[in-house]
Coordinates of C-alpha atoms in Angstrom, one line a residue:
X1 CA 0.0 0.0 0.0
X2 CA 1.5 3.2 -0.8
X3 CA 1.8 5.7 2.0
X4 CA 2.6 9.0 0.4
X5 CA 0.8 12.1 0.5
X6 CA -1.4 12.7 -3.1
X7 CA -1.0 15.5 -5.6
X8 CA -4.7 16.4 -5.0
X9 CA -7.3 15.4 -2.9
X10 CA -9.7 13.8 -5.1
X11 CA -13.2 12.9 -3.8
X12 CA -14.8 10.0 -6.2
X13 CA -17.4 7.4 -5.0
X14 CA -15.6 4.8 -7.8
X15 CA -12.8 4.1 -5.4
X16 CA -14.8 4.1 -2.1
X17 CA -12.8 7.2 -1.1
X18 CA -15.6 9.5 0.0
X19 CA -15.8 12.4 2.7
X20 CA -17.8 13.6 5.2
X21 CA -18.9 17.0 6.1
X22 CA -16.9 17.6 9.7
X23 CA -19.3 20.4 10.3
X24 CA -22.5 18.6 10.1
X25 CA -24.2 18.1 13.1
X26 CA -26.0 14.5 13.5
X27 CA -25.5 12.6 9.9
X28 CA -22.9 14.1 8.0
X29 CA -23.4 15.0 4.1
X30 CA -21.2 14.6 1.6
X31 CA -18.2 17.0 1.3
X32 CA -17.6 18.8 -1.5
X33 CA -14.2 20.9 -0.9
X34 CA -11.6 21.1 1.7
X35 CA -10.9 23.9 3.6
X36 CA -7.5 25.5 2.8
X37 CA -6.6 26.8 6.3
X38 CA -7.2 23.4 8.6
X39 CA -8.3 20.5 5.9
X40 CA -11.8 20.0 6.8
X41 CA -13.7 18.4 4.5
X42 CA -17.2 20.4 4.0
X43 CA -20.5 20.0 2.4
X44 CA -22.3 23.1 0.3
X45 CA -24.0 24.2 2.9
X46 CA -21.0 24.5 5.4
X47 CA -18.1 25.9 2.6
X48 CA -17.6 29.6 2.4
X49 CA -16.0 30.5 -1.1
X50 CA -14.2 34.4 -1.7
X51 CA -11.9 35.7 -4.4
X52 CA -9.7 38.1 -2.5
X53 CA -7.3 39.9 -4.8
X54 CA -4.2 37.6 -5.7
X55 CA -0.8 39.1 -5.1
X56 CA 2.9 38.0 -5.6
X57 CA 5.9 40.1 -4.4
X58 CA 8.1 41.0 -7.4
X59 CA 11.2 43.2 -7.0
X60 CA 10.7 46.0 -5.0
X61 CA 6.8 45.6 -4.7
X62 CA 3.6 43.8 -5.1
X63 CA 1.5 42.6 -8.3
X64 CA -2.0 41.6 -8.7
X65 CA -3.3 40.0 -10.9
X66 CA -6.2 39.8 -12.8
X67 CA -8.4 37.3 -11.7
X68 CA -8.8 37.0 -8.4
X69 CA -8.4 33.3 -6.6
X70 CA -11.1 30.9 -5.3
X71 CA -10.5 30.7 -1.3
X72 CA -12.4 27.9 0.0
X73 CA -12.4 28.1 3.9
X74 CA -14.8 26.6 6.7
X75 CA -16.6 28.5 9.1
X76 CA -14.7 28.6 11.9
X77 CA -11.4 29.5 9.8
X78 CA -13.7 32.4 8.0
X79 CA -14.2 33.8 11.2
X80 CA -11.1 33.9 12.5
X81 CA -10.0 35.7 9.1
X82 CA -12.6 38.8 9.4
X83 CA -11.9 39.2 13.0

C-alpha cells in the first residue's frame, strides 16, 4: 500500500474514497471541498468561497493580478479571518 501524500485530494465514489462533512451536526453530508486553512472536509451548505485579490511580491513591490483566486475556507477559519 502506498503511504505517500497525493498530488490532490480527489473525492470520487468509484474508489470508495468518500468524505464527510466535519461540520455537520447528526449525519454528516457529503463534502464537496476542503478547507485551505485546517483540511476539513465540507458540504455546500457549510463551505464559504471568496476571491480576494491575488498578489505575488516581485522586486521591490507587489503585483495583482487579474483574476482573483477561489479561497475555500470553513466556518470557523472564516471567522477567524474577518476578526
Amino acid at each position: 500500500m502506498d503511504h505517500r501524500a497525493p498530488d490532490r485530494a480527489v473525492l470520487t465514489r468509484e474508489r470508495g474514497e468518500d468524505m464527510d462533512c466535519y461540520d455537520c451536526p447528526g449525519t454528516p453530508g457529503p463534502a464537496v471541498a476542503v478547507c485551505i486553512r485546517c483540511g476539513a472536509a465540507l458540504c455546500r451548505t457549510h463551505v464559504h468561497e471568496s476571491h480576494p485579490p491575488t498578489q505575488d511580491i516581485t522586486g521591490t513591490g507587489r503585483a495583482s493580478h487579474e483574476k482573483p483566486a477561489r479561497h475555500i475556507t470553513c466556518g470557523a477559519c472564516r471567522a477567524a479571518e474577518t476578526s
